[in-house]
GROMACS .gro file of C-alpha atoms in nm:
model
  180
    1MET     CA    1  -1.567   7.290  -2.110
    2LYS     CA    2  -1.741   7.131  -1.788
    3LYS     CA    3  -2.013   6.885  -1.837
    4VAL     CA    4  -2.354   6.910  -1.668
    5VAL     CA    5  -2.591   6.696  -1.670
    6LEU     CA    6  -2.944   6.738  -1.578
    7LEU     CA    7  -3.165   6.467  -1.383
    8GLY     CA    8  -3.561   6.477  -1.279
    9ASP     CA    9  -3.888   6.448  -1.329
   10SER     CA   10  -4.101   6.720  -1.491
   11ILE     CA   11  -4.029   7.022  -1.291
   12ARG     CA   12  -3.677   6.963  -1.478
   13ALA     CA   13  -3.851   6.824  -1.807
   14ILE     CA   14  -4.069   7.105  -1.877
   15GLY     CA   15  -3.920   7.331  -1.633
   16TYR     CA   16  -3.599   7.455  -1.589
   17GLY     CA   17  -3.432   7.173  -1.805
   18LYS     CA   18  -3.597   7.371  -2.109
   19VAL     CA   19  -3.384   7.699  -1.993
   20ILE     CA   20  -3.053   7.593  -1.837
   21PRO     CA   21  -2.884   7.450  -2.175
   22ASP     CA   22  -2.930   7.794  -2.329
   23ARG     CA   23  -2.825   7.964  -2.002
   24LEU     CA   24  -2.464   7.767  -1.973
   25SER     CA   25  -2.408   7.745  -2.350
   26GLY     CA   26  -2.042   7.837  -2.413
   27GLU     CA   27  -1.939   7.763  -2.096
   28PHE     CA   28  -2.088   7.443  -2.003
   29GLU     CA   29  -2.189   7.110  -2.205
   30VAL     CA   30  -2.554   7.038  -2.091
   31TRP     CA   31  -2.658   6.682  -2.129
   32GLN     CA   32  -3.017   6.580  -2.019
   33PRO     CA   33  -3.259   6.247  -2.077
   34SER     CA   34  -3.526   6.358  -2.350
   35GLU     CA   35  -3.766   6.186  -2.105
   36ASN     CA   36  -3.946   6.267  -1.784
   37CYS     CA   37  -3.736   6.074  -1.529
   38ARG     CA   38  -4.057   6.037  -1.321
   39PHE     CA   39  -4.008   5.857  -0.986
   40ALA     CA   40  -3.689   5.765  -0.773
   41LYS     CA   41  -3.694   5.390  -0.907
   42TYR     CA   42  -3.732   5.507  -1.273
   43THR     CA   43  -3.431   5.738  -1.252
   44LEU     CA   44  -3.226   5.411  -1.089
   45ARG     CA   45  -3.326   5.202  -1.380
   46GLY     CA   46  -3.248   5.486  -1.606
   47LEU     CA   47  -2.869   5.561  -1.487
   48TRP     CA   48  -2.828   5.246  -1.663
   49ASP     CA   49  -2.994   5.335  -1.997
   50TRP     CA   50  -2.831   5.702  -1.986
   51LYS     CA   51  -2.494   5.600  -1.896
   52ASP     CA   52  -2.323   5.712  -2.229
   53GLY     CA   53  -2.508   6.086  -2.164
   54ILE     CA   54  -2.374   6.101  -1.806
   55GLU     CA   55  -2.034   5.966  -1.905
   56GLY     CA   56  -1.764   6.175  -1.832
   57ALA     CA   57  -1.994   6.467  -1.614
   58ASP     CA   58  -1.835   6.697  -1.370
   59ILE     CA   59  -2.185   6.825  -1.219
   60ILE     CA   60  -2.511   6.627  -1.203
   61HIS     CA   61  -2.794   6.858  -1.075
   62TRP     CA   62  -3.114   6.599  -1.017
   63ASN     CA   63  -3.433   6.586  -0.837
   64ASN     CA   64  -3.729   6.317  -0.762
   65GLY     CA   65  -4.009   6.299  -0.512
   66LEU     CA   66  -4.337   6.437  -0.663
   67TRP     CA   67  -4.403   6.083  -0.826
   68ASP     CA   68  -4.297   5.937  -0.534
   69ILE     CA   69  -4.489   6.093  -0.288
   70SER     CA   70  -4.830   6.095  -0.485
   71ASP     CA   71  -5.125   5.915  -0.347
   72LEU     CA   72  -5.347   5.852  -0.667
   73PHE     CA   73  -5.578   5.586  -0.494
   74GLY     CA   74  -5.612   5.713  -0.157
   75ASP     CA   75  -5.462   5.428  -0.025
   76GLY     CA   76  -5.126   5.605   0.029
   77VAL     CA   77  -4.808   5.713  -0.174
   78PHE     CA   78  -4.657   5.568  -0.435
   79THR     CA   79  -4.345   5.501  -0.296
   80PRO     CA   80  -4.336   5.460   0.115
   81MET     CA   81  -4.060   5.677   0.256
   82ASP     CA   82  -3.814   5.410   0.355
   83GLU     CA   83  -3.846   5.309   0.030
   84TYR     CA   84  -3.767   5.641  -0.115
   85ILE     CA   85  -3.482   5.707   0.111
   86SER     CA   86  -3.321   5.371   0.043
   87THR     CA   87  -3.333   5.421  -0.347
   88MET     CA   88  -3.264   5.790  -0.345
   89LEU     CA   89  -2.972   5.724  -0.133
   90ARG     CA   90  -2.861   5.447  -0.378
   91VAL     CA   91  -2.918   5.703  -0.677
   92ALA     CA   92  -2.693   5.940  -0.482
   93ARG     CA   93  -2.393   5.681  -0.439
   94LEU     CA   94  -2.410   5.604  -0.842
   95LEU     CA   95  -2.427   5.959  -0.939
   96LYS     CA   96  -2.092   6.027  -0.700
   97GLU     CA   97  -1.922   5.777  -0.876
   98ARG     CA   98  -1.992   5.948  -1.212
   99ALA     CA   99  -1.943   6.307  -1.103
  100GLU     CA  100  -1.720   6.532  -0.897
  101ILE     CA  101  -2.010   6.771  -0.766
  102VAL     CA  102  -2.383   6.589  -0.719
  103ILE     CA  103  -2.664   6.837  -0.670
  104PHE     CA  104  -2.986   6.752  -0.554
  105ALA     CA  105  -3.291   6.956  -0.586
  106THR     CA  106  -3.525   6.954  -0.287
  107THR     CA  107  -3.883   6.858  -0.420
  108THR     CA  108  -4.093   7.149  -0.524
  109PRO     CA  109  -4.440   7.216  -0.336
  110VAL     CA  110  -4.766   7.222  -0.476
  111ARG     CA  111  -5.097   7.408  -0.455
  112ASN     CA  112  -5.265   7.351  -0.140
  113GLU     CA  113  -5.554   7.200  -0.355
  114ASN     CA  114  -5.403   6.960  -0.549
  115ALA     CA  115  -5.569   6.685  -0.464
  116TYR     CA  116  -5.299   6.381  -0.490
  117ASN     CA  117  -4.996   6.576  -0.348
  118LYS     CA  118  -4.967   6.711  -0.013
  119ASN     CA  119  -4.723   6.977   0.098
  120ARG     CA  120  -4.701   6.819   0.459
  121THR     CA  121  -4.549   6.498   0.259
  122ILE     CA  122  -4.338   6.675   0.035
  123ALA     CA  123  -4.191   6.864   0.324
  124SER     CA  124  -4.133   6.538   0.523
  125TYR     CA  125  -3.962   6.349   0.261
  126ASN     CA  126  -3.727   6.650   0.194
  127ASN     CA  127  -3.674   6.661   0.568
  128ALA     CA  128  -3.571   6.307   0.593
  129LEU     CA  129  -3.355   6.292   0.281
  130VAL     CA  130  -3.189   6.611   0.307
  131PRO     CA  131  -2.958   6.513   0.594
  132LEU     CA  132  -2.875   6.208   0.478
  133LEU     CA  133  -2.763   6.356   0.149
  134GLU     CA  134  -2.570   6.594   0.303
  135GLU     CA  135  -2.407   6.345   0.502
  136MET     CA  136  -2.268   6.196   0.146
  137GLY     CA  137  -2.129   6.512   0.043
  138ILE     CA  138  -2.426   6.599  -0.216
  139VAL     CA  139  -2.499   6.971  -0.232
  140ILE     CA  140  -2.848   7.099  -0.178
  141ASN     CA  141  -3.044   7.312  -0.390
  142ASP     CA  142  -3.348   7.407  -0.200
  143LEU     CA  143  -3.618   7.476  -0.453
  144TYR     CA  144  -3.898   7.375  -0.219
  145THR     CA  145  -3.876   7.707   0.018
  146PRO     CA  146  -3.876   7.987  -0.223
  147ILE     CA  147  -4.171   7.840  -0.429
  148ALA     CA  148  -4.371   7.733  -0.114
  149THR     CA  149  -4.385   8.115  -0.030
  150ASP     CA  150  -4.640   8.195  -0.295
  151PRO     CA  151  -4.748   7.828  -0.480
  152GLU     CA  152  -5.032   8.022  -0.623
  153ARG     CA  153  -4.743   8.262  -0.796
  154TYR     CA  154  -4.506   7.960  -0.874
  155ILE     CA  155  -4.734   7.681  -0.935
  156CYS     CA  156  -4.959   7.662  -1.304
  157ASP     CA  157  -5.327   7.596  -1.294
  158ASP     CA  158  -5.254   7.200  -1.287
  159LYS     CA  159  -5.121   7.219  -0.931
  160ILE     CA  160  -4.828   7.050  -0.962
  161HIS     CA  161  -4.598   7.183  -1.219
  162LEU     CA  162  -4.443   7.518  -1.218
  163SER     CA  163  -4.571   7.841  -1.377
  164GLU     CA  164  -4.343   8.055  -1.618
  165GLU     CA  165  -4.261   8.265  -1.286
  166GLY     CA  166  -4.182   7.940  -1.097
  167ILE     CA  167  -3.976   7.811  -1.413
  168ALA     CA  168  -3.789   8.147  -1.376
  169LEU     CA  169  -3.703   8.116  -1.005
  170ALA     CA  170  -3.592   7.757  -1.047
  171SER     CA  171  -3.392   7.809  -1.324
  172ASP     CA  172  -3.236   8.121  -1.180
  173MET     CA  173  -3.130   7.861  -0.864
  174VAL     CA  174  -3.009   7.582  -1.088
  175GLU     CA  175  -2.765   7.821  -1.268
  176THR     CA  176  -2.653   8.009  -0.954
  177ILE     CA  177  -2.587   7.655  -0.794
  178ILE     CA  178  -2.405   7.509  -1.108
  179ARG     CA  179  -2.191   7.801  -1.134
  180ARG     CA  180  -2.110   7.805  -0.787
   0.00000   0.00000   0.00000
């Protein structure tokens, strides 16, 4: 049985991560940390704590970004782009050492009225990172594009997390790419 590891922020933790283990049950062993993997450096640090759970992974599906691009204080994003890129590339290298297949899920959009996260920033971070990950042989799961087609439908009232329909869509995409 192949082992799948799911790493990521709350889009995983309270979203597709609640669905995927049941969908893959019997065909894949699924492991994920019980905690939210938050921002890129938190995930980087967590790779040490989660090493036993990650060990033996055939496929790792991972996302980070919403925490990194948050501008909570009005003085700029939490993680500047150059720091985000270098941290994410480091995470990617470490994940590739642990699994044959590594999949990165692009950062999902937010509703336009979200006060702390902006879709133009999310898109710019995704656009800067994805080609570099592709050069490393990382498979890309573009969650951003289909969810951005209808954020009112796919993002819940908190303006950042996936709605039930958004969770279903993301789960379909995660399941499909893992099975492929």
